[in-house]
Structure formats: structure tokens, C-alpha cells
CSV table of C-alpha atoms in Angstrom, one decimal:
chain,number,residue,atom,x,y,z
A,1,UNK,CA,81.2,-78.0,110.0
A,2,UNK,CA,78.5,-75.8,108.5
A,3,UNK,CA,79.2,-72.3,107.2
A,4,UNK,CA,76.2,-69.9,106.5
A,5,UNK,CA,78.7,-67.2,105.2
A,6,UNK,CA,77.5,-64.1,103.6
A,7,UNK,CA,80.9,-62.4,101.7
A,8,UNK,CA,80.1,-58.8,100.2
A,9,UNK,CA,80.7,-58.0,97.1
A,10,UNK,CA,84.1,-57.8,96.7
A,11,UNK,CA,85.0,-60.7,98.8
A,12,UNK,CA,82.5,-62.5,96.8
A,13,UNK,CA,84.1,-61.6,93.4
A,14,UNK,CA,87.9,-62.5,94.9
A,15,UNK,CA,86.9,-66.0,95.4
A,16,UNK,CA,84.8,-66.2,92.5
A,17,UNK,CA,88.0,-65.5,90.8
A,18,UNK,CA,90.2,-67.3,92.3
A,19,UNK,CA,88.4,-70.8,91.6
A,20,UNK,CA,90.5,-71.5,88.8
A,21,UNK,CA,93.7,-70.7,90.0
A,22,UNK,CA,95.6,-73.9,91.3
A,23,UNK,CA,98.6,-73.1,93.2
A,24,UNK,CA,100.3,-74.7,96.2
A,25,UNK,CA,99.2,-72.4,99.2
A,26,UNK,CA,101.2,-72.6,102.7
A,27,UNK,CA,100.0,-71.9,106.5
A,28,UNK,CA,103.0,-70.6,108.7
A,29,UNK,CA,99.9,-70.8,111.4
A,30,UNK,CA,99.0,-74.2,110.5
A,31,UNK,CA,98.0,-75.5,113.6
A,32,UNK,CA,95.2,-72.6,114.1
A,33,UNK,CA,92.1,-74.0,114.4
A,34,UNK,CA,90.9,-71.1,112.1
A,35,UNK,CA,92.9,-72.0,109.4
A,36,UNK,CA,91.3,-76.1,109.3
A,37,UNK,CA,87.6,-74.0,109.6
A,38,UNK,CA,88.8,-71.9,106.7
A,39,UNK,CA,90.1,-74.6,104.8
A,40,UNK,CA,86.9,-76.8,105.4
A,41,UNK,CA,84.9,-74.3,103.3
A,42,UNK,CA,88.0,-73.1,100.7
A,43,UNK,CA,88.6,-77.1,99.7
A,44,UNK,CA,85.2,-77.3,97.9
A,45,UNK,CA,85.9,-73.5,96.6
A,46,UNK,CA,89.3,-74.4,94.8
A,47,UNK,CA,91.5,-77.2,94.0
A,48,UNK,CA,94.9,-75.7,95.1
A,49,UNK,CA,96.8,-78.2,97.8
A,50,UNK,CA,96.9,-77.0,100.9
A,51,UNK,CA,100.1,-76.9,102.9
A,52,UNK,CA,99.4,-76.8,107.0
A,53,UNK,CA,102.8,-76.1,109.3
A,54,UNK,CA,103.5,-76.5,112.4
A,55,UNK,CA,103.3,-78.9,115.0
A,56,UNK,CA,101.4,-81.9,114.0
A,57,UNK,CA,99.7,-83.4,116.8
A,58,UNK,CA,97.9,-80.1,117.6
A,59,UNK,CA,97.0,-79.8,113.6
A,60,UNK,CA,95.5,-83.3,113.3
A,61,UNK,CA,93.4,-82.5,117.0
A,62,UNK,CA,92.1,-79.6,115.2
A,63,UNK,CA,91.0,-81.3,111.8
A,64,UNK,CA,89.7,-84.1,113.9
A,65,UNK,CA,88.0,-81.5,115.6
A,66,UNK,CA,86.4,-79.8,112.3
A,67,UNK,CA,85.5,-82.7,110.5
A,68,UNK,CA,87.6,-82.8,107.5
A,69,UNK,CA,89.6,-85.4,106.1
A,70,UNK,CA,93.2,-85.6,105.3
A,71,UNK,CA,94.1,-86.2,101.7
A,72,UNK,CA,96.2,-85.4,98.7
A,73,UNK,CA,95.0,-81.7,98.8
A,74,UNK,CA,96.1,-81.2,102.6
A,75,UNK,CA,99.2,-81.8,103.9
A,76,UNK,CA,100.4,-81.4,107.3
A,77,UNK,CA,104.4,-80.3,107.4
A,78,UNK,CA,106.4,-80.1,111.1
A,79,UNK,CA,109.5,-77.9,110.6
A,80,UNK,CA,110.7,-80.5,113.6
A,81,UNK,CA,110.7,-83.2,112.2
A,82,UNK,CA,110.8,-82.4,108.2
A,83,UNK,CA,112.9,-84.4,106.1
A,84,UNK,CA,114.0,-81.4,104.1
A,85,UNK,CA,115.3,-79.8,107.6
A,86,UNK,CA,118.6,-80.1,106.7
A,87,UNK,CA,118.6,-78.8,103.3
A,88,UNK,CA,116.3,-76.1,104.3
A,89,UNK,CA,118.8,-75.2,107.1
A,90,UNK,CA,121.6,-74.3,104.5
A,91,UNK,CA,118.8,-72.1,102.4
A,92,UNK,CA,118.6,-70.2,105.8
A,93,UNK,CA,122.2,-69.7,106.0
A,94,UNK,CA,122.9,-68.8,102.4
A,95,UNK,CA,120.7,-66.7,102.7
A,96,UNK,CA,121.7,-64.4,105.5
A,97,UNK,CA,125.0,-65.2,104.0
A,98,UNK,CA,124.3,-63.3,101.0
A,99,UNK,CA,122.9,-60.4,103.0
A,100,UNK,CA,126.7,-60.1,104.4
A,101,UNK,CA,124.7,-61.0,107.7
A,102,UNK,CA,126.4,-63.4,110.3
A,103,UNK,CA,124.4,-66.2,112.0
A,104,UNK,CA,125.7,-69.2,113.9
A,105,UNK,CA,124.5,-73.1,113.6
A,106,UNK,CA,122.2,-72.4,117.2
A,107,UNK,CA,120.7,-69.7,115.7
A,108,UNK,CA,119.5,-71.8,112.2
A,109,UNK,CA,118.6,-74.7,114.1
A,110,UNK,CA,116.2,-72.1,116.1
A,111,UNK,CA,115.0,-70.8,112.5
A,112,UNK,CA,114.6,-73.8,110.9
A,113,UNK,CA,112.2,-74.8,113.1
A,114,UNK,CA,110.2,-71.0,113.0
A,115,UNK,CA,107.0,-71.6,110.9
A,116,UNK,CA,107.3,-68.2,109.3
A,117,UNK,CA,110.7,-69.0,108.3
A,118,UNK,CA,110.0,-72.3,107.2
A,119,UNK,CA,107.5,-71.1,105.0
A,120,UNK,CA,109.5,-68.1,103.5
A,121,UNK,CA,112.3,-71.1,102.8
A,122,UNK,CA,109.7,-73.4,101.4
A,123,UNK,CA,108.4,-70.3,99.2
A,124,UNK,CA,112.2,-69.6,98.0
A,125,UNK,CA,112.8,-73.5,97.3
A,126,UNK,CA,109.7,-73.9,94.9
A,127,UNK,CA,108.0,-76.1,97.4
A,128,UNK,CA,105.4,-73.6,97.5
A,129,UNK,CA,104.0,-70.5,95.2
A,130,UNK,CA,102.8,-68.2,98.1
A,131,UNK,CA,101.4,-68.5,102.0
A,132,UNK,CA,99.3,-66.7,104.3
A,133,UNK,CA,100.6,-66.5,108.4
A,134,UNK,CA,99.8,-64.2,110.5
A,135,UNK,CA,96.9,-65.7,113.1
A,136,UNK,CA,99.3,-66.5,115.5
A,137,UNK,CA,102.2,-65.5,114.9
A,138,UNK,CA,103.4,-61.7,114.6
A,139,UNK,CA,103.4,-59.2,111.8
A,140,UNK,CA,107.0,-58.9,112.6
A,141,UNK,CA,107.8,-62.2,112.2
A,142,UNK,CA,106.7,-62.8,109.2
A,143,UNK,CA,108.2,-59.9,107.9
A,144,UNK,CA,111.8,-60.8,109.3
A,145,UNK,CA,111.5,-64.1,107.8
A,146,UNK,CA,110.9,-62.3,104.0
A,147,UNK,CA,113.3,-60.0,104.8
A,148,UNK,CA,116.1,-62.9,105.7
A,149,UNK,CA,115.0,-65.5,103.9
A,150,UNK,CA,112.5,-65.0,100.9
A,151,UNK,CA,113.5,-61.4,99.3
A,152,UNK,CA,111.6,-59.4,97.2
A,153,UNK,CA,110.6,-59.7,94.0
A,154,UNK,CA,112.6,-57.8,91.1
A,155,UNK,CA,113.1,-53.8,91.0
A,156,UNK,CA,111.4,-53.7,94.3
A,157,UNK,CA,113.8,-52.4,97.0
A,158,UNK,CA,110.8,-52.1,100.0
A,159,UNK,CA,108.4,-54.2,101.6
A,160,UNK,CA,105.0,-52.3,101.9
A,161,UNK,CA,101.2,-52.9,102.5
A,162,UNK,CA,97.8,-52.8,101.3
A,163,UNK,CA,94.0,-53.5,102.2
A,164,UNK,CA,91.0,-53.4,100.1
A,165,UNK,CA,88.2,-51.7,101.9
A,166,UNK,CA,84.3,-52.5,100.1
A,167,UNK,CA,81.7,-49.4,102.0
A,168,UNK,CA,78.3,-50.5,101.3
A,169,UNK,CA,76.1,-47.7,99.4
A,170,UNK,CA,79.0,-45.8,98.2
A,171,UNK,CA,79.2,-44.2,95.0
A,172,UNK,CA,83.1,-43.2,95.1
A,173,UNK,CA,85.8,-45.6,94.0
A,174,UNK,CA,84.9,-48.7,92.2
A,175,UNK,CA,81.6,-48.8,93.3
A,176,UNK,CA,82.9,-48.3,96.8
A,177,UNK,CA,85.4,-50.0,96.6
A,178,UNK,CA,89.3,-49.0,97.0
A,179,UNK,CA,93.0,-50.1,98.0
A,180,UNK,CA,94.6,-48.2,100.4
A,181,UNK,CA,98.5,-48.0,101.1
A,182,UNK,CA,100.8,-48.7,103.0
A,183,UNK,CA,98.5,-49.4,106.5
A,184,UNK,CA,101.0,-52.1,107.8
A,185,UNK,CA,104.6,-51.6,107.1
A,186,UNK,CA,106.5,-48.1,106.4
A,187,UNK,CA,105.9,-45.5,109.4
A,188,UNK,CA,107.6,-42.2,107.6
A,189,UNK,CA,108.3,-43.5,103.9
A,190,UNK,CA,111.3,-41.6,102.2
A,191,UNK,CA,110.6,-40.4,98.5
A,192,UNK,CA,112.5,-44.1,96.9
A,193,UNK,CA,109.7,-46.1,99.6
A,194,UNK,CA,106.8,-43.9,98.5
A,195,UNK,CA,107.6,-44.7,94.7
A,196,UNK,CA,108.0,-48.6,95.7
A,197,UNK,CA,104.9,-48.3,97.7
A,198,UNK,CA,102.8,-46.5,94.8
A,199,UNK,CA,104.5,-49.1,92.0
A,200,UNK,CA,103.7,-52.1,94.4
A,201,UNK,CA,99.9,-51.0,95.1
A,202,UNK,CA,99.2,-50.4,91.6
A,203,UNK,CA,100.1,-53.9,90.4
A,204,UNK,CA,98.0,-55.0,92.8
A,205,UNK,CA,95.0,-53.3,93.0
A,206,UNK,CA,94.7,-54.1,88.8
A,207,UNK,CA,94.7,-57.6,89.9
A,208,UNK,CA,92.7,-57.8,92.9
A,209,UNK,CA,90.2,-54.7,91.7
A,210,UNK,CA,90.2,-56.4,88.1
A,211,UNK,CA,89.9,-52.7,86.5
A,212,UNK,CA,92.5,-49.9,85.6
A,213,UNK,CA,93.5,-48.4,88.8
A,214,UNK,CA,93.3,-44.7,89.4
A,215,UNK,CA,95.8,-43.7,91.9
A,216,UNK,CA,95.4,-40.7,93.9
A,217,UNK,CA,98.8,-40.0,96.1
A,218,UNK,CA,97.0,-37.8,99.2
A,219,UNK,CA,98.0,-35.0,101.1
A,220,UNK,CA,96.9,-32.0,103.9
A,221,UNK,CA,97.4,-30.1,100.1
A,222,UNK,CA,96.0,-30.2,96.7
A,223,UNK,CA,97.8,-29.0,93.7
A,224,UNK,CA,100.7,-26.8,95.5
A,225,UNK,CA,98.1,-25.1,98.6
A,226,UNK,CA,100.8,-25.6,100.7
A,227,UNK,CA,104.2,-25.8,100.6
A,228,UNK,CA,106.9,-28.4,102.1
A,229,UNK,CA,109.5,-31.2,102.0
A,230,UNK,CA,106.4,-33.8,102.4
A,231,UNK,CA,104.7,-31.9,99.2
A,232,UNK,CA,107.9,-31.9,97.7
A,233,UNK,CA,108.3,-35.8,97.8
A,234,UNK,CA,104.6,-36.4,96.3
A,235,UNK,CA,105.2,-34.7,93.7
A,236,UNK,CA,108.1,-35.7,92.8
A,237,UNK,CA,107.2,-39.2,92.9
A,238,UNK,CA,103.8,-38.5,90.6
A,239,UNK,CA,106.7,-37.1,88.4
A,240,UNK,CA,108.9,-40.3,88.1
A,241,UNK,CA,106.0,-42.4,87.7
A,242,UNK,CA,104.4,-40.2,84.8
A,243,UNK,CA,108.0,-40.5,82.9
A,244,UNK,CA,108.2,-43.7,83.2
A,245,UNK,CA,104.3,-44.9,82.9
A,246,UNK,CA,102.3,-42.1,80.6
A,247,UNK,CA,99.1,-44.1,80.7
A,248,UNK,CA,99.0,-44.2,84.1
A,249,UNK,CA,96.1,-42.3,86.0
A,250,UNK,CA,97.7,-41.2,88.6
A,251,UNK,CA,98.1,-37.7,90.4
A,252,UNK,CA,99.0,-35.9,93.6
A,253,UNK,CA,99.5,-34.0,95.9
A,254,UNK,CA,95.8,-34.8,96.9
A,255,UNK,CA,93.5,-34.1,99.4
A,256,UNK,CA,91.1,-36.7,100.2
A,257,UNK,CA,87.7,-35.0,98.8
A,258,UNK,CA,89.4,-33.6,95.8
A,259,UNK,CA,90.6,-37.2,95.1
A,260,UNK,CA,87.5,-39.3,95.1
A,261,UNK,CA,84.5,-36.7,94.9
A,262,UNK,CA,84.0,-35.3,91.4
A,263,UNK,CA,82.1,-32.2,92.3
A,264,UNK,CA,84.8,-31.5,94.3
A,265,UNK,CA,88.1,-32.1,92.0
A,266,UNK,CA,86.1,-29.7,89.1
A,267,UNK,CA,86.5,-27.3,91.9
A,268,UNK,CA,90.0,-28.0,93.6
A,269,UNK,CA,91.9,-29.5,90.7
A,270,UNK,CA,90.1,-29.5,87.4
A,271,UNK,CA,93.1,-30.6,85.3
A,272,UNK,CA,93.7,-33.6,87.1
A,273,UNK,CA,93.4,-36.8,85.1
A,274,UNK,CA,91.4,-38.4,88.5
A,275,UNK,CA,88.6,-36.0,87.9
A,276,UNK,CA,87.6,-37.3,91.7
A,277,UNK,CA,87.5,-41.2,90.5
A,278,UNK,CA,90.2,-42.4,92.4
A,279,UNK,CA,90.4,-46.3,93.6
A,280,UNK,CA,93.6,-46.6,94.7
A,281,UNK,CA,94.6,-44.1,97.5
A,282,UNK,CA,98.5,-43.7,98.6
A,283,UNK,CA,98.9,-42.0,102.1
A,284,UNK,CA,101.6,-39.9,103.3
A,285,UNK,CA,102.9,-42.0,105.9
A,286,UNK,CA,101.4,-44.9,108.1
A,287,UNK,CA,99.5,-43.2,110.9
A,288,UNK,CA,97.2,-41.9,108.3
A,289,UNK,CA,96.7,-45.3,106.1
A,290,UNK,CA,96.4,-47.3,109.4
A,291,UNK,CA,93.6,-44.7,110.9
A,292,UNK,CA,91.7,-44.2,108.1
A,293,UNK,CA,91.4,-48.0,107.2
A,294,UNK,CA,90.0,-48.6,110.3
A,295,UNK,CA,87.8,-45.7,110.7
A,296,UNK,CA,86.1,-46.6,107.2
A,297,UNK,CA,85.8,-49.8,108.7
A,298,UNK,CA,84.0,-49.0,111.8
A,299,UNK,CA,82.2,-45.9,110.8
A,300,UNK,CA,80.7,-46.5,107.3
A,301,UNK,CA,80.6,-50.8,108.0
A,302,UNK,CA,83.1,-51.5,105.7
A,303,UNK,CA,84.3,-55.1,104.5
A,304,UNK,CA,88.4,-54.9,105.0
A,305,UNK,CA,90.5,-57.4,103.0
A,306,UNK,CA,94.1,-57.7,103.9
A,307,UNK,CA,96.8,-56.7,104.7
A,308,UNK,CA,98.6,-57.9,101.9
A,309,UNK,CA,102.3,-58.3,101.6
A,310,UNK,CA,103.7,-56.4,98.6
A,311,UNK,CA,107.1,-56.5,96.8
A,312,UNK,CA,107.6,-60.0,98.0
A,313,UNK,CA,109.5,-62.6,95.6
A,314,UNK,CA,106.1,-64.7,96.2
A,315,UNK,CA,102.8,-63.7,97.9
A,316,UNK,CA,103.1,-63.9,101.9
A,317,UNK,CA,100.2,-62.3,103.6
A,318,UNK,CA,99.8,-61.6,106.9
A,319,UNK,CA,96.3,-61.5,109.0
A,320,UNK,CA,95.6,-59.9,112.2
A,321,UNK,CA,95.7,-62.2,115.1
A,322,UNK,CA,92.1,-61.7,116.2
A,323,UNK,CA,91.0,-62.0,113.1
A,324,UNK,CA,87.7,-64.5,112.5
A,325,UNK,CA,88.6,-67.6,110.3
A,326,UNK,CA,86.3,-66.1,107.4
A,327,UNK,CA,89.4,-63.6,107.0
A,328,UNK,CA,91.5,-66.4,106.3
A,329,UNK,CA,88.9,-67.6,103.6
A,330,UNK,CA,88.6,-64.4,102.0
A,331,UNK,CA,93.2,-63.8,102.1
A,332,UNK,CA,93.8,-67.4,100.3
A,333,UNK,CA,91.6,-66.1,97.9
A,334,UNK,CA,93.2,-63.0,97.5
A,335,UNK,CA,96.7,-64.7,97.8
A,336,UNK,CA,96.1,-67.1,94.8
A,337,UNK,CA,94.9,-64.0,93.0
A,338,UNK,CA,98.3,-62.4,93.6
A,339,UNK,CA,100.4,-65.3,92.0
A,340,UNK,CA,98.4,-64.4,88.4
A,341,UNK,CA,101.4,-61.5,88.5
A,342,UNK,CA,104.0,-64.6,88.7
């Protein structure tokens, strides 16, 4: 298969990047023909193995399909008829075990043969260091299955979201480019999942961004303008995290211009330690993460990356099921950039 691909500049760097990074990568959608066309351009990008799950007679039509070889680097695993089955069946039910949560042996027999939640139980076994589903199957899958099975990752008590938007000719951000949580996950977050959403999209955007993020936390209000319990929780998570991390850049309550447009912040909030640079932008709730990401998106022809997964024990990303299979290329690179925090 040929691929003329043109990645912006962000994509670009993220699999520049993420050449050297090695790492055993699994597909809960597998047998997507988009993930074999994604794979048949990242195998001569980087040398990770490539883990492909789910059924394997409609896997091996697809890679006969695309043109690429089986070898060492890809491997083809059917939660039917794996030899770890068994042993991945009593993961399951330790797990849900351990969460004081009842299942019966129907029930893990139906799991243990779920891709997401083979994955999640490969990821929590070491038989993998992170995985990308999403193509097929649903958001909520996957997320049941790190919930159940996987876990998160420690001092994180919530799972949350972020994408990296890239707007071409943009002087704001990191030369226009940001990260943007939580789009994905948390509808109405409570002060403790705002905190785990700001902590978890900090980490992140350092490592996907590769610079010091600068974290705006946004709001209707800048400084105290207005008054209210959803003020209130902004501020007192900017608090927390300013105790705890002084060298942060970080500040809030925000609107949007006073927290990426300089001219604007000298006029609105000229104390704050932004000044208008901010890169990493934490919304109030989901409704206004989920709109804005796609408005950028559509309006000012943004490249989107993600969603990504965050607080996970190990990297699990999810894509959107219409996605194009140049998503996938640009997620496994994004994904083996996440396990440098491992």
C-alpha cells in the first residue's frame, strides 16, 4: 500500500519522536482494516512489536488485503482461542474481586473474550506496555474495561481526557498549538476531578508538547468578575496545585482571551503568571472542552490528536470510530510517547 501522507507539524514532531521508543503496543480493534493500513506505514517508522486482537481470520484477510507480511514485529492474538485465556480469566475476576464487585464464571468467560478487556488484562499482566482501541469498539468500553480491569496509575483517583489541537497560522499557544481538557470523559467535574484532571493533563502535555506547560484553568470569569460555587472550585483547585507545585505556571479563574492573548491578560489580569501564553487549557466541564475542540477544528482547520486516556496504570487510548486510519498512525505515536512517563 502506498501512503502519500502530509502530517502537520505537530503530528510530524510526535512521530519524529517516538522513533526510538520501543515498546509492545496492543490493538483491542485488531481486526480493523485501518489499524493493518496504519501499521503498514508505522512498521518502517518504529521498531515496537505490534500486538493485533481479535478475531484472526478477519485480521489475516485484512493484512492479506494490505500487503504486509506477518513477522516477529506483528502478532495476531484471538481472546478465543488464547492460551493464556484461562489465566487471564482469573486476572478478570481478581480484579473485580478487589473492587468488592460480584461477577459470575458466564460473565468472565463473556469478558475474557471482550478485546477491550483483553487488552486492559494483557496491559495489567506485563504482556503489554500500553494499547490504542477505539475504531470499533465504544469509548465506553474501553473505559469499563480500565475501570474493571486495568486501574489507574498511582495518586490518580479519576479517569479523564485530553486532545492536542495544532491551528495553522496561529501565534497563541505553542506556536498554535495546545492541549485541551477533559473533552471525553467527566460531564460536571467535582473540585477532587478537576484537580485530577488539571494534574493528569499537565504530565501529559510536558510530554507530548515537549515544553513547560502553561496551564490556564477557564472560566465565564477572570480574576473574581463573577461570583459562584463553579468560581469557587477553580480557584480553589489553582490553590492546591500552587501549594503543592510553586513552579508551576498555572492560573484561573480564566476567560478564554485573557488566557492565551497577551494584549488582552495586561488588561484583564496583569498579575497573572500566564501573561496570555497559555498551552494547556482546563475547561469547566465537558460540554465546553468537547465544543470547543471541535469548533477549532472545523472553523480555524485544525489538526486534532487524541483523545488520550489519562490517569491510566498504562497508556490506553481511544479513537473515534469514523476516524481515518492516519489517526491511528498519528495515536501509536502519541501512545509510545506516553510510556516515557513509565
Amino acid at each position: 500500500m502506498k501512503h502519500n501522507l502530509f502530517f502537520g507539524d505537530l503530528i510530524g514532531e510526535i512521530i519524529e519522536n517516538s522513533r526510538g521508543i520501543e515498546k509492545n503496543i496492543a490493538f483491542s480493534d485488531g481486526e480493523d482494516i485501518r489499524t493493518i493500513q496504519a501499521l503498514d506505514y508505522f512498521k518502517d517508522v518504529n521498531a515496537s512489536r505490534f500486538l493485533l486482537v481479535g478475531n484472526e481470520q478477519k485480521i489475516l484477510s485484512h493484512i492479506k488485503e494490505v500487503g504486509i507480511s506477518l513477522n516477529d514485529r506483528i502478532e495476531i492474538l484471538d481472546p478465543r482461542t488464547s492460551a493464556k485465556r484461562d489465566e487471564y480469566k482469573q486476572i478478570i475476576s481478581k480484579s473485580f474481586e478487589n473492587r468488592g464487585k460480584s461477577i459470575t464464571g458466564p460473565q468472565v468467560d463473556e469478558l475474557a473474550e471482550d478485546t477491550s478487556y483483553y487488552v486492559s488484562t494483557m496491559l495489567k499482566n506485563n504482556d503489554a506496555d500500553c494499547a490504542i482501541g477505539g475504531s470499533l469498539s465504544s469509548t465506553r468500553a474501553l473505559v469499563k474495561s480500565v475501570i474493571h480491569v486495568l486501574g489507574l496509575s498511582q495518586g490518580k483517583n479519576f479517569l479523564s481526557a485530553a486532545a492536542f489541537v495544532d491551528i495553522p497560522d496561529c501565534q497563541f499557544g505553542h506556536r498554535g498549538k495546545f492541549c485541551l481538557a477533559d473533552p471525553a470523559i467527566i460531564p460536571q467535574p467535582t473540585e477532587e476531578q478537576l484537580y485530577d484532571i488539571t494534574m493528569s493533563a499537565y504530565e501529559t502535555a510536558e510530554v507530548v508538547l515537549g515544553v513547560e506547560p502553561r496551564v490556564a484553568l477557564l472560566s465565564y470569569s477572570t480574576m473574581g468578575s463573577a461570583k459562584g460555587e463553579d468560581i469557587d472550585r477553580i480557584q480553589n483547585v489553582v490553590k492546591r496545585i500552587r501549594e503543592s507545585y510553586p513552579d508551576w505556571i498555572i492560573d484561573g479563574e480564566l476567560q478564554f482571551d485573557a488566557a492565551i492573548v497577551p494584549e488582552v491578560a495586561m488588561q484583564k489580569c496583569p498579575t497573572s503568571p500566564l501573561k496570555g501564553g497559555a498551552n494547556t487549557l482546563i475547561f469547566p466541564n465537558l460540554d465546553s472542552a468537547n465544543i470547543c475542540y471541535k469548533a477549532i477544528q472545523r472553523l480555524a482547520k485544525a489538526t486534532v490528536c487524541g483523545s488520550l486516556i489519562l490517569g491510566t496504570a498504562k497508556p490506553f487510548n481511544d479513537l473515534s470510530r469514523g476516524c481515518p486510519y492516519q489517526d491511528i498512525i498519528s495515536l501509536t505515536a502519541m501512545t509510545l510517547m506516553q510510556t516515557k512517563e513509565l
